[in-house]
């Protein structure tokens, strides 16, 4: 996300000063000079958001840079972090469906829901990939289940947009589908826990997980 923003800004800045947009080769040369430093800064910022006490410190970052033959000071490292933050307008903590999935898996484990944590996490990541690759098909199935009609109206499709933007519902559906595939015996327990944690009804969880599992197995029947 930072790299996209940086390229856009560099093109716009050069365009405003020269009367035309900069060529890609010129922009690329500018990016190359600071690419590794900016990459390390992005890793540092990400670690501060998610790793807390195990975050990548300035000393660790400098040691790494020195090991690959780059010589920077702590001041340059700090300025690089600020450059990344300014480019992103300090909007760095963007929620993703994976973040919801991982949070829910942590809560399930804390609540004593007996699930194979690592295999389930790996499967959920794969199911998220599937949901994005076949997004329209899965949500089309979900819509038809919800309205009990194979030909939804334009109004129904428009109202359904909020469902497609609900990351929590997506996360719950993916986890439910993952448990059903990986450990069917724990599925009802997992649905109960997910219902208690999120407030999403068991019926909604069932419908979403059905849409996902149906896509996995390629079946057209329940």
PDB file of C-alpha atoms in Angstrom:
ATOM      1  CA  UNK A   1       0.000   0.000   0.000  1.00  0.00           C
ATOM      2  CA  UNK A   2       2.856   2.356   0.832  1.00  0.00           C
ATOM      3  CA  UNK A   3       4.645   1.669  -2.449  1.00  0.00           C
ATOM      4  CA  UNK A   4       1.521   2.427  -4.472  1.00  0.00           C
ATOM      5  CA  UNK A   5       0.984   5.698  -2.611  1.00  0.00           C
ATOM      6  CA  UNK A   6       4.633   6.643  -2.978  1.00  0.00           C
ATOM      7  CA  UNK A   7       4.661   6.064  -6.736  1.00  0.00           C
ATOM      8  CA  UNK A   8       1.456   8.065  -7.148  1.00  0.00           C
ATOM      9  CA  UNK A   9       2.858  10.980  -5.161  1.00  0.00           C
ATOM     10  CA  UNK A  10       6.175  10.957  -6.996  1.00  0.00           C
ATOM     11  CA  UNK A  11       4.458  10.968 -10.372  1.00  0.00           C
ATOM     12  CA  UNK A  12       2.125  13.776  -9.323  1.00  0.00           C
ATOM     13  CA  UNK A  13       4.940  15.873  -7.819  1.00  0.00           C
ATOM     14  CA  UNK A  14       7.148  15.588 -10.876  1.00  0.00           C
ATOM     15  CA  UNK A  15       4.194  16.231 -13.131  1.00  0.00           C
ATOM     16  CA  UNK A  16       3.312  19.467 -11.337  1.00  0.00           C
ATOM     17  CA  UNK A  17       6.877  20.801 -11.469  1.00  0.00           C
ATOM     18  CA  UNK A  18       7.744  19.750 -15.008  1.00  0.00           C
ATOM     19  CA  UNK A  19       4.373  20.198 -16.649  1.00  0.00           C
ATOM     20  CA  UNK A  20       4.109  16.497 -17.469  1.00  0.00           C
ATOM     21  CA  UNK A  21       3.971  13.215 -15.624  1.00  0.00           C
ATOM     22  CA  UNK A  22       7.302  11.603 -14.939  1.00  0.00           C
ATOM     23  CA  UNK A  23       8.295   8.560 -16.927  1.00  0.00           C
ATOM     24  CA  UNK A  24       8.254   5.234 -15.134  1.00  0.00           C
ATOM     25  CA  UNK A  25      12.015   4.827 -15.522  1.00  0.00           C
ATOM     26  CA  UNK A  26      12.658   8.093 -13.693  1.00  0.00           C
ATOM     27  CA  UNK A  27      10.316   7.167 -10.862  1.00  0.00           C
ATOM     28  CA  UNK A  28      11.838   3.702 -10.661  1.00  0.00           C
ATOM     29  CA  UNK A  29      15.329   5.152 -10.251  1.00  0.00           C
ATOM     30  CA  UNK A  30      14.164   7.284  -7.341  1.00  0.00           C
ATOM     31  CA  UNK A  31      12.446   4.355  -5.653  1.00  0.00           C
ATOM     32  CA  UNK A  32      15.455   2.065  -6.081  1.00  0.00           C
ATOM     33  CA  UNK A  33      17.690   4.367  -4.047  1.00  0.00           C
ATOM     34  CA  UNK A  34      15.587   3.990  -0.898  1.00  0.00           C
ATOM     35  CA  UNK A  35      13.718   0.752  -1.562  1.00  0.00           C
ATOM     36  CA  UNK A  36      15.455  -1.442   1.033  1.00  0.00           C
ATOM     37  CA  UNK A  37      15.345   1.272   3.693  1.00  0.00           C
ATOM     38  CA  UNK A  38      11.627   1.870   3.134  1.00  0.00           C
ATOM     39  CA  UNK A  39      10.976  -1.867   3.151  1.00  0.00           C
ATOM     40  CA  UNK A  40      12.666  -2.218   6.537  1.00  0.00           C
ATOM     41  CA  UNK A  41      10.678   0.756   7.842  1.00  0.00           C
ATOM     42  CA  UNK A  42       7.436  -0.908   6.751  1.00  0.00           C
ATOM     43  CA  UNK A  43       8.459  -4.074   8.599  1.00  0.00           C
ATOM     44  CA  UNK A  44       9.271  -2.023  11.695  1.00  0.00           C
ATOM     45  CA  UNK A  45       5.900  -0.287  11.659  1.00  0.00           C
ATOM     46  CA  UNK A  46       4.063  -3.566  11.095  1.00  0.00           C
ATOM     47  CA  UNK A  47       5.918  -5.155  14.004  1.00  0.00           C
ATOM     48  CA  UNK A  48       4.964  -2.286  16.297  1.00  0.00           C
ATOM     49  CA  UNK A  49       1.321  -2.868  15.444  1.00  0.00           C
ATOM     50  CA  UNK A  50       1.251  -6.633  15.849  1.00  0.00           C
ATOM     51  CA  UNK A  51       4.281  -7.921  17.759  1.00  0.00           C
ATOM     52  CA  UNK A  52       4.326  -5.420  20.638  1.00  0.00           C
ATOM     53  CA  UNK A  53       7.134  -6.546  22.978  1.00  0.00           C
ATOM     54  CA  UNK A  54       8.837  -8.517  20.204  1.00  0.00           C
ATOM     55  CA  UNK A  55       8.831  -5.616  17.765  1.00  0.00           C
ATOM     56  CA  UNK A  56      11.733  -4.933  15.421  1.00  0.00           C
ATOM     57  CA  UNK A  57      13.857  -2.296  17.168  1.00  0.00           C
ATOM     58  CA  UNK A  58      16.071   0.294  15.497  1.00  0.00           C
ATOM     59  CA  UNK A  59      19.174  -1.620  16.562  1.00  0.00           C
ATOM     60  CA  UNK A  60      17.842  -4.832  15.024  1.00  0.00           C
ATOM     61  CA  UNK A  61      16.918  -3.022  11.820  1.00  0.00           C
ATOM     62  CA  UNK A  62      20.341  -1.366  11.551  1.00  0.00           C
ATOM     63  CA  UNK A  63      22.111  -4.664  12.184  1.00  0.00           C
ATOM     64  CA  UNK A  64      20.099  -6.277   9.414  1.00  0.00           C
ATOM     65  CA  UNK A  65      20.820  -3.435   7.002  1.00  0.00           C
ATOM     66  CA  UNK A  66      24.530  -3.623   7.773  1.00  0.00           C
ATOM     67  CA  UNK A  67      24.504  -7.377   7.153  1.00  0.00           C
ATOM     68  CA  UNK A  68      23.327  -6.764   3.584  1.00  0.00           C
ATOM     69  CA  UNK A  69      25.855  -3.964   3.018  1.00  0.00           C
ATOM     70  CA  UNK A  70      23.654  -0.929   3.643  1.00  0.00           C
ATOM     71  CA  UNK A  71      24.917   1.783   5.959  1.00  0.00           C
ATOM     72  CA  UNK A  72      22.274   3.958   7.616  1.00  0.00           C
ATOM     73  CA  UNK A  73      22.066   5.876  10.888  1.00  0.00           C
ATOM     74  CA  UNK A  74      19.286   5.740  13.476  1.00  0.00           C
ATOM     75  CA  UNK A  75      18.263   9.223  12.410  1.00  0.00           C
ATOM     76  CA  UNK A  76      17.880   8.107   8.799  1.00  0.00           C
ATOM     77  CA  UNK A  77      15.901   5.099   9.968  1.00  0.00           C
ATOM     78  CA  UNK A  78      13.573   7.333  11.981  1.00  0.00           C
ATOM     79  CA  UNK A  79      13.141   9.724   9.065  1.00  0.00           C
ATOM     80  CA  UNK A  80      12.306   6.773   6.832  1.00  0.00           C
ATOM     81  CA  UNK A  81       9.578   5.620   9.240  1.00  0.00           C
ATOM     82  CA  UNK A  82       8.141   9.124   9.256  1.00  0.00           C
ATOM     83  CA  UNK A  83       8.243   9.207   5.455  1.00  0.00           C
ATOM     84  CA  UNK A  84       6.204   5.993   5.325  1.00  0.00           C
ATOM     85  CA  UNK A  85       3.709   7.322   7.876  1.00  0.00           C
ATOM     86  CA  UNK A  86       3.343  10.638   6.068  1.00  0.00           C
ATOM     87  CA  UNK A  87       2.824   8.912   2.731  1.00  0.00           C
ATOM     88  CA  UNK A  88       0.048   6.799   4.259  1.00  0.00           C
ATOM     89  CA  UNK A  89      -1.305   9.843   6.128  1.00  0.00           C
ATOM     90  CA  UNK A  90      -0.791   7.815   9.322  1.00  0.00           C
ATOM     91  CA  UNK A  91      -3.566   5.394   8.283  1.00  0.00           C
ATOM     92  CA  UNK A  92      -1.628   2.189   8.823  1.00  0.00           C
ATOM     93  CA  UNK A  93      -3.897  -0.020  10.916  1.00  0.00           C
ATOM     94  CA  UNK A  94      -6.237  -1.210   8.163  1.00  0.00           C
ATOM     95  CA  UNK A  95      -8.552  -4.051   9.162  1.00  0.00           C
ATOM     96  CA  UNK A  96      -8.587  -7.164   6.995  1.00  0.00           C
ATOM     97  CA  UNK A  97     -10.694 -10.340   7.083  1.00  0.00           C
ATOM     98  CA  UNK A  98      -7.585 -12.268   8.146  1.00  0.00           C
ATOM     99  CA  UNK A  99      -7.234 -10.037  11.209  1.00  0.00           C
ATOM    100  CA  UNK A 100     -10.819 -10.887  12.177  1.00  0.00           C
ATOM    101  CA  UNK A 101     -10.183 -14.598  11.623  1.00  0.00           C
ATOM    102  CA  UNK A 102      -7.042 -14.593  13.761  1.00  0.00           C
ATOM    103  CA  UNK A 103      -8.728 -12.614  16.529  1.00  0.00           C
ATOM    104  CA  UNK A 104     -11.685 -15.002  16.623  1.00  0.00           C
ATOM    105  CA  UNK A 105      -9.392 -18.034  16.635  1.00  0.00           C
ATOM    106  CA  UNK A 106      -7.542 -16.578  19.619  1.00  0.00           C
ATOM    107  CA  UNK A 107     -10.801 -15.991  21.480  1.00  0.00           C
ATOM    108  CA  UNK A 108     -12.018 -19.502  20.664  1.00  0.00           C
ATOM    109  CA  UNK A 109      -8.811 -20.945  22.075  1.00  0.00           C
ATOM    110  CA  UNK A 110      -9.030 -18.756  25.165  1.00  0.00           C
ATOM    111  CA  UNK A 111     -12.633 -19.863  25.713  1.00  0.00           C
ATOM    112  CA  UNK A 112     -11.568 -23.499  25.707  1.00  0.00           C
ATOM    113  CA  UNK A 113     -12.995 -24.501  22.345  1.00  0.00           C
ATOM    114  CA  UNK A 114     -11.039 -27.661  21.497  1.00  0.00           C
ATOM    115  CA  UNK A 115      -9.815 -27.078  17.962  1.00  0.00           C
ATOM    116  CA  UNK A 116      -6.557 -27.917  16.124  1.00  0.00           C
ATOM    117  CA  UNK A 117      -5.203 -24.362  16.127  1.00  0.00           C
ATOM    118  CA  UNK A 118      -2.399 -24.415  13.542  1.00  0.00           C
ATOM    119  CA  UNK A 119      -4.093 -26.620  10.925  1.00  0.00           C
ATOM    120  CA  UNK A 120      -7.302 -24.623  11.321  1.00  0.00           C
ATOM    121  CA  UNK A 121      -5.479 -21.323  10.850  1.00  0.00           C
ATOM    122  CA  UNK A 122      -3.792 -22.619   7.696  1.00  0.00           C
ATOM    123  CA  UNK A 123      -7.088 -23.892   6.328  1.00  0.00           C
ATOM    124  CA  UNK A 124      -8.841 -20.604   7.114  1.00  0.00           C
ATOM    125  CA  UNK A 125      -6.195 -18.699   5.149  1.00  0.00           C
ATOM    126  CA  UNK A 126      -6.782 -21.002   2.187  1.00  0.00           C
ATOM    127  CA  UNK A 127     -10.544 -20.576   2.505  1.00  0.00           C
ATOM    128  CA  UNK A 128     -10.131 -16.800   2.574  1.00  0.00           C
ATOM    129  CA  UNK A 129      -8.178 -17.066  -0.671  1.00  0.00           C
ATOM    130  CA  UNK A 130     -11.004 -19.142  -2.108  1.00  0.00           C
ATOM    131  CA  UNK A 131     -13.579 -16.585  -0.975  1.00  0.00           C
ATOM    132  CA  UNK A 132     -11.752 -13.828  -2.817  1.00  0.00           C
ATOM    133  CA  UNK A 133     -11.099 -15.862  -5.938  1.00  0.00           C
ATOM    134  CA  UNK A 134     -14.740 -16.962  -6.138  1.00  0.00           C
ATOM    135  CA  UNK A 135     -16.252 -14.017  -4.279  1.00  0.00           C
ATOM    136  CA  UNK A 136     -19.181 -13.387  -6.610  1.00  0.00           C
ATOM    137  CA  UNK A 137     -20.187 -17.047  -6.737  1.00  0.00           C
ATOM    138  CA  UNK A 138     -20.106 -17.486  -2.959  1.00  0.00           C
ATOM    139  CA  UNK A 139     -22.053 -14.314  -2.217  1.00  0.00           C
ATOM    140  CA  UNK A 140     -24.512 -15.067  -5.001  1.00  0.00           C
ATOM    141  CA  UNK A 141     -25.192 -18.416  -3.334  1.00  0.00           C
ATOM    142  CA  UNK A 142     -25.557 -16.708   0.031  1.00  0.00           C
ATOM    143  CA  UNK A 143     -27.992 -14.138  -1.357  1.00  0.00           C
ATOM    144  CA  UNK A 144     -30.186 -16.781  -2.953  1.00  0.00           C
ATOM    145  CA  UNK A 145     -30.248 -18.750   0.303  1.00  0.00           C
ATOM    146  CA  UNK A 146     -31.182 -15.636   2.271  1.00  0.00           C
ATOM    147  CA  UNK A 147     -34.083 -14.599   0.029  1.00  0.00           C
ATOM    148  CA  UNK A 148     -35.092 -18.164  -0.862  1.00  0.00           C
ATOM    149  CA  UNK A 149     -35.257 -17.184  -4.503  1.00  0.00           C
ATOM    150  CA  UNK A 150     -32.946 -17.889  -7.434  1.00  0.00           C
ATOM    151  CA  UNK A 151     -33.656 -14.541  -9.121  1.00  0.00           C
ATOM    152  CA  UNK A 152     -33.046 -11.646  -6.696  1.00  0.00           C
ATOM    153  CA  UNK A 153     -34.375  -8.206  -7.547  1.00  0.00           C
ATOM    154  CA  UNK A 154     -32.164  -5.135  -7.993  1.00  0.00           C
ATOM    155  CA  UNK A 155     -33.320  -3.828  -4.621  1.00  0.00           C
ATOM    156  CA  UNK A 156     -32.399  -7.086  -2.896  1.00  0.00           C
ATOM    157  CA  UNK A 157     -28.980  -7.047  -4.559  1.00  0.00           C
ATOM    158  CA  UNK A 158     -28.426  -3.440  -3.457  1.00  0.00           C
ATOM    159  CA  UNK A 159     -29.395  -4.187   0.151  1.00  0.00           C
ATOM    160  CA  UNK A 160     -27.099  -7.216   0.135  1.00  0.00           C
ATOM    161  CA  UNK A 161     -24.017  -5.029  -0.403  1.00  0.00           C
ATOM    162  CA  UNK A 162     -23.716  -4.468   3.351  1.00  0.00           C
ATOM    163  CA  UNK A 163     -23.426  -8.234   3.821  1.00  0.00           C
ATOM    164  CA  UNK A 164     -20.603  -8.405   1.272  1.00  0.00           C
ATOM    165  CA  UNK A 165     -18.722  -5.732   3.219  1.00  0.00           C
ATOM    166  CA  UNK A 166     -19.111  -7.445   6.607  1.00  0.00           C
ATOM    167  CA  UNK A 167     -15.639  -8.761   7.510  1.00  0.00           C
ATOM    168  CA  UNK A 168     -16.859 -10.293  10.760  1.00  0.00           C
ATOM    169  CA  UNK A 169     -19.465 -12.384   8.959  1.00  0.00           C
ATOM    170  CA  UNK A 170     -16.844 -13.482   6.447  1.00  0.00           C
ATOM    171  CA  UNK A 171     -14.444 -14.464   9.232  1.00  0.00           C
ATOM    172  CA  UNK A 172     -17.113 -16.379  11.135  1.00  0.00           C
ATOM    173  CA  UNK A 173     -18.226 -18.192   7.985  1.00  0.00           C
ATOM    174  CA  UNK A 174     -14.670 -19.129   7.052  1.00  0.00           C
ATOM    175  CA  UNK A 175     -13.872 -20.449  10.538  1.00  0.00           C
ATOM    176  CA  UNK A 176     -17.120 -22.403  10.645  1.00  0.00           C
ATOM    177  CA  UNK A 177     -16.413 -23.932   7.234  1.00  0.00           C
ATOM    178  CA  UNK A 178     -12.854 -24.719   8.298  1.00  0.00           C
ATOM    179  CA  UNK A 179     -13.994 -26.511  11.438  1.00  0.00           C
ATOM    180  CA  UNK A 180     -16.601 -28.446   9.465  1.00  0.00           C
ATOM    181  CA  UNK A 181     -13.939 -29.637   7.011  1.00  0.00           C
ATOM    182  CA  UNK A 182     -11.173 -30.274   9.524  1.00  0.00           C
ATOM    183  CA  UNK A 183     -13.011 -31.442  12.622  1.00  0.00           C
ATOM    184  CA  UNK A 184     -16.738 -32.061  12.008  1.00  0.00           C
ATOM    185  CA  UNK A 185     -17.265 -33.335  15.537  1.00  0.00           C
ATOM    186  CA  UNK A 186     -16.462 -29.900  16.958  1.00  0.00           C
ATOM    187  CA  UNK A 187     -18.529 -27.938  14.442  1.00  0.00           C
ATOM    188  CA  UNK A 188     -21.652 -27.376  16.560  1.00  0.00           C
ATOM    189  CA  UNK A 189     -19.548 -26.324  19.530  1.00  0.00           C
ATOM    190  CA  UNK A 190     -17.593 -23.885  17.351  1.00  0.00           C
ATOM    191  CA  UNK A 191     -20.805 -22.369  15.965  1.00  0.00           C
ATOM    192  CA  UNK A 192     -22.149 -21.883  19.497  1.00  0.00           C
ATOM    193  CA  UNK A 193     -18.948 -20.150  20.556  1.00  0.00           C
ATOM    194  CA  UNK A 194     -18.892 -17.950  17.446  1.00  0.00           C
ATOM    195  CA  UNK A 195     -22.507 -16.992  18.064  1.00  0.00           C
ATOM    196  CA  UNK A 196     -21.728 -16.002  21.666  1.00  0.00           C
ATOM    197  CA  UNK A 197     -18.623 -14.045  20.669  1.00  0.00           C
ATOM    198  CA  UNK A 198     -20.011 -12.123  17.697  1.00  0.00           C
ATOM    199  CA  UNK A 199     -23.785 -12.154  18.106  1.00  0.00           C
ATOM    200  CA  UNK A 200     -24.148 -13.514  14.579  1.00  0.00           C
ATOM    201  CA  UNK A 201     -26.981 -16.036  14.531  1.00  0.00           C
ATOM    202  CA  UNK A 202     -26.240 -19.748  14.105  1.00  0.00           C
ATOM    203  CA  UNK A 203     -28.459 -19.704  11.013  1.00  0.00           C
ATOM    204  CA  UNK A 204     -26.352 -16.984   9.373  1.00  0.00           C
ATOM    205  CA  UNK A 205     -23.164 -18.852  10.268  1.00  0.00           C
ATOM    206  CA  UNK A 206     -24.614 -22.055   8.826  1.00  0.00           C
ATOM    207  CA  UNK A 207     -25.659 -20.350   5.594  1.00  0.00           C
ATOM    208  CA  UNK A 208     -22.269 -18.734   5.038  1.00  0.00           C
ATOM    209  CA  UNK A 209     -20.298 -21.871   5.845  1.00  0.00           C
ATOM    210  CA  UNK A 210     -22.581 -23.843   3.515  1.00  0.00           C
ATOM    211  CA  UNK A 211     -21.858 -21.389   0.681  1.00  0.00           C
ATOM    212  CA  UNK A 212     -18.115 -21.784   1.278  1.00  0.00           C
ATOM    213  CA  UNK A 213     -18.122 -25.572   1.651  1.00  0.00           C
ATOM    214  CA  UNK A 214     -20.346 -25.921  -1.385  1.00  0.00           C
ATOM    215  CA  UNK A 215     -17.767 -24.007  -3.396  1.00  0.00           C
ATOM    216  CA  UNK A 216     -14.958 -26.162  -2.005  1.00  0.00           C
ATOM    217  CA  UNK A 217     -16.580 -29.443  -3.015  1.00  0.00           C
ATOM    218  CA  UNK A 218     -18.093 -28.038  -6.204  1.00  0.00           C
ATOM    219  CA  UNK A 219     -21.534 -29.393  -5.405  1.00  0.00           C
ATOM    220  CA  UNK A 220     -24.813 -27.875  -6.526  1.00  0.00           C
ATOM    221  CA  UNK A 221     -26.890 -29.662  -3.896  1.00  0.00           C
ATOM    222  CA  UNK A 222     -26.960 -29.148  -0.091  1.00  0.00           C
TER     223      UNK A 222
END
